[in-house]
Amino acid sequence: MDIKAPYSIEPDELLGLLDVSAETGLNSAGASERLRKYGKNRLAAATRLSAWTILIRQLKSLIVALLTVAAIISILFGDWPEGIAIIAVILINTAIGFFTEIRAVRSMEALYKLVRIDAKIRREGNVKVLPSEQIVPGDIVILEAGDIVPADLRIIKASNIESSESSLTGESVPVGKNTEAVSEDTPIADRTNMLFMSTPITKGRGEGVVTATGLNTEIGRISALVQEAEEEKTPLEKSLDRLGNKLIWVTILLAVLVIITGILRGRDILLMVETGIALAVAAIPEGLPVVATIALARGMLRMAERNALVNRLSAVETLGSTNVICTDKTGTLTENKMSVELIATDSGAVRIVEGGKEGEAAFLVDGVKENPREDDILMKVLETGVLCNTASLNGSSEKNADAIGDPLEIALLIAGLDAGIDRNELLSRYPETGVEPFDRSVNMMATFHKSDGVYRVAVKGAPDSVLESSTSILTEKGEMELTKETKEEWSEKNEELAGRGYRIIAHAEKTAGSPDEEPYANLTFLGLVCLLDPPRSDIRESIERCLEAGIKVVMVTGDQPSTARNIAHAVGLVENEEAKAIHGKDLRNIEGLSERDKEDISGSLILARVSPEQKLDVISLYQERGNVVAMTGDGVNDAPALKQADIGIAMGLRGTQVAREAADIVLKDDSFSTIVHAIEQGRTIFGNIRKFIFYLISCNVSEIMVVTIASFASIPLPILPLQILFLNLVTDVFPALALGMGEGNENIMKMPPREPGEPIITRRSWLGIAGYGLLITAAVLGALLISIKELGFDDQRAVSVSFLTLAFVQLFHVFNMREARSGLVKNEVTRNKYVWGAIMLCAVIILTAVYFTPAAQVLSVANPGADGWTLVIAISLIPLVIGQALKYVLRP
């Protein structure tokens, strides 16, 4: 079905060539056949990192280079057992690096597969939401502002539709689109009847028929020619790289110093060279990036399980320091399950009591059931809500079961159906000829419908905007002038109803002589429609958790101040319904406001009638005061604010594709509590990374200090080269991995946010590393001296004691990684099952090194005996006991 130049063919002819009807779309069988023929609608996926590539990456490391040098030197000096042992270490080290990295890479690949783009298509006469991968040539796609175009489309219906094609043509200004055919030699930038894959719709709405999918699209042809760009490292990864580079050079200098000092003191040259190299290998924390990636991947998968998809790794780092959340109201703090509760017209107020199915609701006037068809004004209001609408119920008999569209518009369709108004039947009497999509600048939407040579214009929008645009009102006596006094009365009624927590929209209509007539001038006001969207059941607890965590929550909504205050009080954001709410009009020219006015705005917890454009100013205001801001958004106009925020959070259920693309995090359930869980997980991930870095470096520092001090003193080396490498593979790797996979401190959300820009290893942490390094060094050298002077051990047995002491003191040191405020017995480390597994595994490996004769011979380890083991365990516990005591004394 390769149709050349579909943009040069008239829509009806093209639909015939594609064998599809615009009204019904493809049938399931036809779509399945085309999917088999043309394949899934996707570009070439990012090349999956092969196991071979990951293995080669391990062999390119500095550790392997240093170990290879050590092995060659040993063999050249005739020490074949030592050389073979070092080669074995290379293989083991490579295997550990390979399996840890491949696990991290595969976890990240699994995470990214969770993110998908959906599209609205018409099949068998119904509108369905399907993954874009399942779209095939001939599908009828329905688009509106905020959607991402899922494939190349020939436009067949257009209503003020525009798209941004900068990613394809470089044109920065959105391009207006229409249905007119153009010549076959028209360049891409001038094909005004085409929409191209991956470009966003910035305005209007329309329908198109798919002409190309996957690699056959214009963007697909380009992607096939462009090599995949190298992924940019996150700030965290860059910090780890800088830390690792600094430690590498410091370690190499110390290793050289140890070699020179040992040789000058008359020690064996080969022994000192191997010791220096082993020290360098042990001290270089090359495992940091891999363990960090595993921690990130595991944490992000946990977030995905809790309905938060992370688009950018850097967001995880920022989450831990977030101290302001600017959140929308609808669907985030509330259920986003709207229903029409009350309709106020000039003839009175009608309450709607919902039934279980469409058409079963009761219309009550002063508590008495009435027939809605006997109230002409009420029917006009309901008809306007059904006509001025882009949602679809898809013939469902259950409330909202298969409905597609904005929850508010779905509620209007259901209310109309309850009164016997079927949208399809109404449109057959009043065919839709044009749409003015909802515009934030006027807060209204309009549709044009042809009837008897004139046009019926249906309008809905914000009450203040509709009242301002209305010049008359429909009463029981017919149309009457809408006087200033009457407008004020309706404004007061609007405020009173909003104070009850209703979300209110106004309906109006007019008759126009032309579809090009201004839709929002000289309207006839019909009435107010009051919808109820109850608060989420878990929202109060989530807000309390934020306050405990030192996070300020600000409601930023387009609703009226009265409605916003009511909901803010209901969810526990403010203590009373009289709380101050800043109106959007007070945010204009925010840069020109006085410092006092800025303080008032930043101090308020409710910002009402805020436009998407004003969100940028709100974010900037908080950021100027040193805050780290998370901002929610769902519309195409929210994209700039989502990019400006430190953490942009898009709604996965009601959010546009443009908003999702711009955001750092996408909420699959649109719930505020998911934001709180994401922040908690972000704090946990960063805390885990800090823990294993602290653990690794403090262990490495102790090994360097032990060998360096012994080199200057007239005592045997407390630990031999192969023993250093052994510990580097055992007590460094497994406990560090376990710390990186912990679930975190259960009280982490009772702690204040991390300061922005705070380094991974703070000055306090470096002092702790130095302190623990000294403690461990003292314990190991103490065990060595006691075994020689008090127990009378020979050098091999004494060195075995110091080696085992260092091994077990590092294992026990894991428990020093708990938070100072956590419990002594029950804390995030002791609750981590991976920690206990790592300790048991390491203990078994260490005991094997002592009692398995071939391993003991290679490592030069002797059985220390009962006295030796008693000394090893007793001395190994001293740094743990002192560390726990210091945590208690010095806890903040």
Short mmCIF file of N, CA and C in Angstrom, two decimals, residues 480-601:
data_model
loop_
_atom_site.label_atom_id
_atom_site.label_comp_id
_atom_site.label_asym_id
_atom_site.label_seq_id
_atom_site.Cartn_x
_atom_site.Cartn_y
_atom_site.Cartn_z
N MET A 480 -33.62 38.03 27.37
CA MET A 480 -33.70 39.36 27.99
C MET A 480 -32.29 39.94 28.05
N GLU A 481 -32.21 41.25 28.14
CA GLU A 481 -30.90 41.91 28.26
C GLU A 481 -30.22 41.48 29.56
N LEU A 482 -28.95 41.21 29.45
CA LEU A 482 -28.17 40.85 30.63
C LEU A 482 -27.55 42.13 31.20
N THR A 483 -28.22 42.70 32.17
CA THR A 483 -27.79 43.99 32.72
C THR A 483 -26.60 43.80 33.66
N LYS A 484 -25.97 44.92 34.01
CA LYS A 484 -24.83 44.89 34.92
C LYS A 484 -25.24 44.30 36.25
N GLU A 485 -26.43 44.67 36.72
CA GLU A 485 -26.92 44.17 38.01
C GLU A 485 -27.12 42.65 37.96
N THR A 486 -27.69 42.18 36.83
CA THR A 486 -27.93 40.74 36.69
C THR A 486 -26.61 39.97 36.63
N LYS A 487 -25.63 40.53 35.93
CA LYS A 487 -24.31 39.90 35.89
C LYS A 487 -23.72 39.77 37.29
N GLU A 488 -23.87 40.83 38.09
CA GLU A 488 -23.35 40.81 39.46
C GLU A 488 -24.05 39.74 40.29
N GLU A 489 -25.39 39.60 40.07
CA GLU A 489 -26.14 38.57 40.80
C GLU A 489 -25.62 37.17 40.46
N TRP A 490 -25.36 36.93 39.16
CA TRP A 490 -24.85 35.63 38.75
C TRP A 490 -23.42 35.42 39.23
N SER A 491 -22.64 36.48 39.29
CA SER A 491 -21.27 36.37 39.82
C SER A 491 -21.30 35.98 41.29
N GLU A 492 -22.25 36.57 42.04
CA GLU A 492 -22.39 36.23 43.45
C GLU A 492 -22.84 34.78 43.61
N LYS A 493 -23.79 34.35 42.74
CA LYS A 493 -24.25 32.96 42.79
C LYS A 493 -23.10 32.00 42.48
N ASN A 494 -22.28 32.40 41.51
CA ASN A 494 -21.11 31.60 41.15
C ASN A 494 -20.17 31.46 42.35
N GLU A 495 -19.89 32.58 43.05
CA GLU A 495 -19.02 32.54 44.22
C GLU A 495 -19.61 31.66 45.31
N GLU A 496 -20.93 31.77 45.51
CA GLU A 496 -21.58 30.99 46.57
C GLU A 496 -21.51 29.50 46.27
N LEU A 497 -21.73 29.12 45.00
CA LEU A 497 -21.67 27.71 44.63
C LEU A 497 -20.24 27.19 44.66
N ALA A 498 -19.29 28.02 44.24
CA ALA A 498 -17.88 27.63 44.28
C ALA A 498 -17.43 27.39 45.71
N GLY A 499 -17.97 28.17 46.63
CA GLY A 499 -17.63 28.01 48.04
C GLY A 499 -18.05 26.66 48.60
N ARG A 500 -18.98 25.98 47.92
CA ARG A 500 -19.40 24.65 48.36
C ARG A 500 -18.49 23.55 47.81
N GLY A 501 -17.49 23.96 47.03
CA GLY A 501 -16.54 22.99 46.50
C GLY A 501 -16.84 22.52 45.09
N TYR A 502 -17.85 23.12 44.44
CA TYR A 502 -18.17 22.73 43.08
C TYR A 502 -17.14 23.30 42.10
N ARG A 503 -16.91 22.55 41.03
CA ARG A 503 -16.23 23.12 39.87
C ARG A 503 -17.32 23.60 38.93
N ILE A 504 -17.25 24.86 38.54
CA ILE A 504 -18.37 25.47 37.83
C ILE A 504 -17.95 25.92 36.44
N ILE A 505 -18.79 25.60 35.46
CA ILE A 505 -18.61 26.14 34.12
C ILE A 505 -19.93 26.79 33.70
N ALA A 506 -19.83 27.79 32.87
CA ALA A 506 -21.01 28.49 32.37
C ALA A 506 -21.27 28.08 30.94
N HIS A 507 -22.55 28.02 30.56
CA HIS A 507 -22.94 27.69 29.20
C HIS A 507 -23.63 28.89 28.56
N ALA A 508 -23.39 29.07 27.28
CA ALA A 508 -24.02 30.16 26.54
C ALA A 508 -24.17 29.73 25.09
N GLU A 509 -24.96 30.48 24.32
CA GLU A 509 -25.11 30.19 22.91
C GLU A 509 -25.41 31.47 22.13
N LYS A 510 -25.37 31.35 20.82
CA LYS A 510 -25.73 32.45 19.93
C LYS A 510 -26.06 31.88 18.57
N THR A 511 -26.66 32.70 17.73
CA THR A 511 -26.90 32.34 16.35
C THR A 511 -26.01 33.19 15.47
N ALA A 512 -25.28 32.55 14.55
CA ALA A 512 -24.35 33.26 13.67
C ALA A 512 -24.75 33.06 12.22
N GLY A 513 -24.46 34.05 11.42
CA GLY A 513 -24.78 33.95 10.00
C GLY A 513 -23.68 33.28 9.20
N SER A 514 -22.49 33.15 9.81
CA SER A 514 -21.33 32.59 9.09
C SER A 514 -20.46 31.83 10.08
N PRO A 515 -19.81 30.75 9.62
CA PRO A 515 -18.90 30.00 10.51
C PRO A 515 -17.63 30.78 10.83
N ASP A 516 -17.41 31.89 10.14
CA ASP A 516 -16.22 32.71 10.40
C ASP A 516 -16.49 33.82 11.40
N GLU A 517 -17.71 33.89 11.89
CA GLU A 517 -18.07 34.95 12.83
C GLU A 517 -17.37 34.74 14.18
N GLU A 518 -17.06 35.85 14.88
CA GLU A 518 -16.45 35.78 16.20
C GLU A 518 -17.35 34.97 17.14
N PRO A 519 -16.86 33.87 17.73
CA PRO A 519 -17.74 33.01 18.53
C PRO A 519 -18.07 33.56 19.92
N TYR A 520 -17.23 34.46 20.43
CA TYR A 520 -17.39 34.86 21.82
C TYR A 520 -17.94 36.28 21.97
N ALA A 521 -18.68 36.75 21.00
CA ALA A 521 -19.27 38.09 21.09
C ALA A 521 -20.79 37.97 21.10
N ASN A 522 -21.43 38.82 21.95
CA ASN A 522 -22.91 38.90 22.01
C ASN A 522 -23.55 37.55 22.29
N LEU A 523 -23.06 36.87 23.31
CA LEU A 523 -23.60 35.57 23.68
C LEU A 523 -24.88 35.70 24.49
N THR A 524 -25.68 34.64 24.47
CA THR A 524 -26.85 34.54 25.35
C THR A 524 -26.51 33.60 26.49
N PHE A 525 -26.47 34.11 27.69
CA PHE A 525 -26.11 33.31 28.87
C PHE A 525 -27.24 32.34 29.19
N LEU A 526 -26.88 31.06 29.42
CA LEU A 526 -27.88 30.03 29.69
C LEU A 526 -27.93 29.61 31.16
N GLY A 527 -26.77 29.49 31.80
CA GLY A 527 -26.77 29.06 33.19
C GLY A 527 -25.42 28.50 33.63
N LEU A 528 -25.38 28.04 34.87
CA LEU A 528 -24.16 27.49 35.46
C LEU A 528 -24.33 25.99 35.68
N VAL A 529 -23.31 25.24 35.32
CA VAL A 529 -23.29 23.80 35.55
C VAL A 529 -22.27 23.51 36.65
N CYS A 530 -22.72 22.88 37.72
CA CYS A 530 -21.86 22.61 38.88
C CYS A 530 -21.49 21.13 38.90
N LEU A 531 -20.19 20.88 38.88
CA LEU A 531 -19.69 19.49 38.89
C LEU A 531 -18.94 19.24 40.19
N LEU A 532 -19.01 18.02 40.65
CA LEU A 532 -18.33 17.65 41.89
C LEU A 532 -17.22 16.65 41.58
N ASP A 533 -16.05 16.95 42.13
CA ASP A 533 -14.90 16.06 41.99
C ASP A 533 -14.32 15.86 43.39
N PRO A 534 -14.67 14.78 44.08
CA PRO A 534 -14.29 14.61 45.48
C PRO A 534 -12.79 14.45 45.68
N PRO A 535 -12.26 14.87 46.84
CA PRO A 535 -10.83 14.68 47.14
C PRO A 535 -10.48 13.20 47.19
N ARG A 536 -9.23 12.88 46.83
CA ARG A 536 -8.76 11.50 46.93
C ARG A 536 -8.73 11.10 48.41
N SER A 537 -8.98 9.84 48.65
CA SER A 537 -9.09 9.35 50.03
C SER A 537 -7.75 9.42 50.79
N ASP A 538 -6.63 9.31 50.06
CA ASP A 538 -5.33 9.26 50.72
C ASP A 538 -4.61 10.60 50.73
N ILE A 539 -5.27 11.66 50.24
CA ILE A 539 -4.56 12.91 50.03
C ILE A 539 -4.16 13.61 51.32
N ARG A 540 -5.03 13.55 52.34
CA ARG A 540 -4.71 14.24 53.60
C ARG A 540 -3.45 13.66 54.24
N GLU A 541 -3.35 12.32 54.25
CA GLU A 541 -2.15 11.67 54.81
C GLU A 541 -0.90 12.04 54.02
N SER A 542 -1.03 12.12 52.69
CA SER A 542 0.13 12.46 51.85
C SER A 542 0.62 13.88 52.12
N ILE A 543 -0.30 14.80 52.29
CA ILE A 543 0.09 16.18 52.58
C ILE A 543 0.75 16.27 53.95
N GLU A 544 0.25 15.52 54.92
CA GLU A 544 0.87 15.50 56.25
C GLU A 544 2.30 14.96 56.16
N ARG A 545 2.52 13.96 55.32
CA ARG A 545 3.87 13.41 55.14
C ARG A 545 4.80 14.45 54.54
N CYS A 546 4.29 15.23 53.62
CA CYS A 546 5.10 16.30 53.02
C CYS A 546 5.51 17.32 54.07
N LEU A 547 4.57 17.72 54.90
CA LEU A 547 4.87 18.71 55.93
C LEU A 547 5.92 18.17 56.90
N GLU A 548 5.79 16.87 57.26
CA GLU A 548 6.79 16.24 58.13
C GLU A 548 8.17 16.22 57.48
N ALA A 549 8.18 16.09 56.16
CA ALA A 549 9.44 15.99 55.41
C ALA A 549 10.02 17.37 55.08
N GLY A 550 9.39 18.42 55.55
CA GLY A 550 9.90 19.77 55.27
C GLY A 550 9.61 20.24 53.86
N ILE A 551 8.56 19.69 53.25
CA ILE A 551 8.20 20.05 51.87
C ILE A 551 6.93 20.89 51.90
N LYS A 552 6.99 22.04 51.26
CA LYS A 552 5.84 22.93 51.18
C LYS A 552 4.98 22.52 49.98
N VAL A 553 3.66 22.40 50.20
CA VAL A 553 2.73 22.04 49.13
C VAL A 553 1.88 23.26 48.78
N VAL A 554 1.90 23.63 47.49
CA VAL A 554 1.15 24.78 47.02
C VAL A 554 0.17 24.33 45.94
N MET A 555 -1.11 24.67 46.10
CA MET A 555 -2.10 24.37 45.07
C MET A 555 -2.07 25.47 44.02
N VAL A 556 -1.77 25.08 42.78
CA VAL A 556 -1.76 26.02 41.66
C VAL A 556 -2.82 25.55 40.68
N THR A 557 -3.94 26.26 40.60
CA THR A 557 -5.08 25.78 39.84
C THR A 557 -5.70 26.87 38.98
N GLY A 558 -6.39 26.47 37.96
CA GLY A 558 -7.13 27.41 37.12
C GLY A 558 -8.52 27.66 37.64
N ASP A 559 -8.91 26.96 38.71
CA ASP A 559 -10.25 27.13 39.27
C ASP A 559 -10.38 28.45 40.03
N GLN A 560 -11.60 28.75 40.40
CA GLN A 560 -11.89 29.97 41.14
C GLN A 560 -11.33 29.88 42.56
N PRO A 561 -11.01 31.01 43.16
CA PRO A 561 -10.47 31.00 44.53
C PRO A 561 -11.38 30.29 45.52
N SER A 562 -12.71 30.48 45.41
CA SER A 562 -13.63 29.84 46.37
C SER A 562 -13.56 28.33 46.28
N THR A 563 -13.58 27.81 45.05
CA THR A 563 -13.48 26.36 44.86
C THR A 563 -12.13 25.85 45.37
N ALA A 564 -11.07 26.57 45.05
CA ALA A 564 -9.73 26.16 45.47
C ALA A 564 -9.62 26.12 46.99
N ARG A 565 -10.16 27.16 47.65
CA ARG A 565 -10.10 27.20 49.13
C ARG A 565 -10.85 26.03 49.74
N ASN A 566 -12.03 25.73 49.19
CA ASN A 566 -12.84 24.64 49.72
C ASN A 566 -12.10 23.31 49.64
N ILE A 567 -11.52 23.03 48.47
CA ILE A 567 -10.78 21.77 48.30
C ILE A 567 -9.52 21.77 49.17
N ALA A 568 -8.82 22.91 49.24
CA ALA A 568 -7.60 22.98 50.05
C ALA A 568 -7.90 22.68 51.51
N HIS A 569 -9.04 23.16 51.99
CA HIS A 569 -9.44 22.87 53.37
C HIS A 569 -9.83 21.40 53.52
N ALA A 570 -10.54 20.86 52.51
CA ALA A 570 -10.99 19.47 52.58
C ALA A 570 -9.82 18.48 52.61
N VAL A 571 -8.72 18.82 51.94
CA VAL A 571 -7.58 17.89 51.88
C VAL A 571 -6.55 18.17 52.97
N GLY A 572 -6.79 19.19 53.81
CA GLY A 572 -5.87 19.47 54.91
C GLY A 572 -4.71 20.37 54.55
N LEU A 573 -4.80 21.04 53.40
CA LEU A 573 -3.72 21.93 52.99
C LEU A 573 -3.73 23.22 53.79
N VAL A 574 -4.94 23.72 54.11
CA VAL A 574 -5.10 24.91 54.96
C VAL A 574 -6.05 24.57 56.09
N GLU A 575 -5.99 25.36 57.16
CA GLU A 575 -6.77 25.05 58.36
C GLU A 575 -8.22 25.48 58.26
N ASN A 576 -8.52 26.49 57.46
CA ASN A 576 -9.91 26.95 57.34
C ASN A 576 -10.20 27.43 55.93
N GLU A 577 -11.48 27.60 55.63
CA GLU A 577 -11.91 27.97 54.28
C GLU A 577 -11.73 29.46 54.01
N GLU A 578 -11.24 30.19 55.00
CA GLU A 578 -11.00 31.62 54.81
C GLU A 578 -9.53 31.90 54.48
N ALA A 579 -8.77 30.85 54.23
CA ALA A 579 -7.34 31.03 53.94
C ALA A 579 -7.15 31.91 52.71
N LYS A 580 -6.05 32.65 52.71
CA LYS A 580 -5.78 33.57 51.61
C LYS A 580 -5.46 32.81 50.33
N ALA A 581 -6.09 33.25 49.24
CA ALA A 581 -5.80 32.67 47.92
C ALA A 581 -5.35 33.80 47.00
N ILE A 582 -4.21 33.62 46.37
CA ILE A 582 -3.69 34.61 45.42
C ILE A 582 -4.35 34.37 44.06
N HIS A 583 -4.92 35.43 43.50
CA HIS A 583 -5.60 35.34 42.20
C HIS A 583 -4.58 35.51 41.07
N GLY A 584 -4.82 34.83 39.96
CA GLY A 584 -3.91 34.89 38.82
C GLY A 584 -3.63 36.30 38.34
N LYS A 585 -4.64 37.19 38.47
CA LYS A 585 -4.43 38.57 38.02
C LYS A 585 -3.36 39.28 38.84
N ASP A 586 -3.13 38.81 40.07
CA ASP A 586 -2.09 39.42 40.92
C ASP A 586 -0.70 38.93 40.57
N LEU A 587 -0.63 37.95 39.66
CA LEU A 587 0.66 37.40 39.26
C LEU A 587 1.20 38.04 37.98
N ARG A 588 0.40 38.94 37.39
CA ARG A 588 0.85 39.61 36.17
C ARG A 588 2.01 40.54 36.48
N ASN A 589 2.97 40.56 35.59
CA ASN A 589 4.16 41.40 35.78
C ASN A 589 4.80 41.15 37.13
N ILE A 590 5.04 39.87 37.41
CA ILE A 590 5.53 39.47 38.72
C ILE A 590 6.92 40.04 39.02
N GLU A 591 7.69 40.27 37.96
CA GLU A 591 9.03 40.83 38.16
C GLU A 591 8.98 42.26 38.67
N GLY A 592 7.89 42.96 38.34
CA GLY A 592 7.78 44.36 38.77
C GLY A 592 7.17 44.52 40.15
N LEU A 593 6.79 43.41 40.79
CA LEU A 593 6.18 43.50 42.12
C LEU A 593 7.22 43.83 43.18
N SER A 594 6.74 44.41 44.27
CA SER A 594 7.62 44.72 45.39
C SER A 594 8.03 43.43 46.08
N GLU A 595 9.09 43.50 46.88
CA GLU A 595 9.58 42.33 47.60
C GLU A 595 8.51 41.81 48.56
N ARG A 596 7.74 42.73 49.14
CA ARG A 596 6.68 42.33 50.07
C ARG A 596 5.59 41.54 49.35
N ASP A 597 5.21 42.02 48.13
CA ASP A 597 4.20 41.30 47.35
C ASP A 597 4.72 39.91 46.95
N LYS A 598 5.99 39.84 46.60
CA LYS A 598 6.57 38.54 46.24
C LYS A 598 6.56 37.60 47.44
N GLU A 599 6.82 38.14 48.62
CA GLU A 599 6.79 37.33 49.85
C GLU A 599 5.38 36.80 50.10
N ASP A 600 4.37 37.67 49.85
CA ASP A 600 2.97 37.24 50.03
C ASP A 600 2.63 36.09 49.09
N ILE A 601 3.08 36.22 47.85
CA ILE A 601 2.78 35.19 46.86
C ILE A 601 3.48 33.88 47.22
#
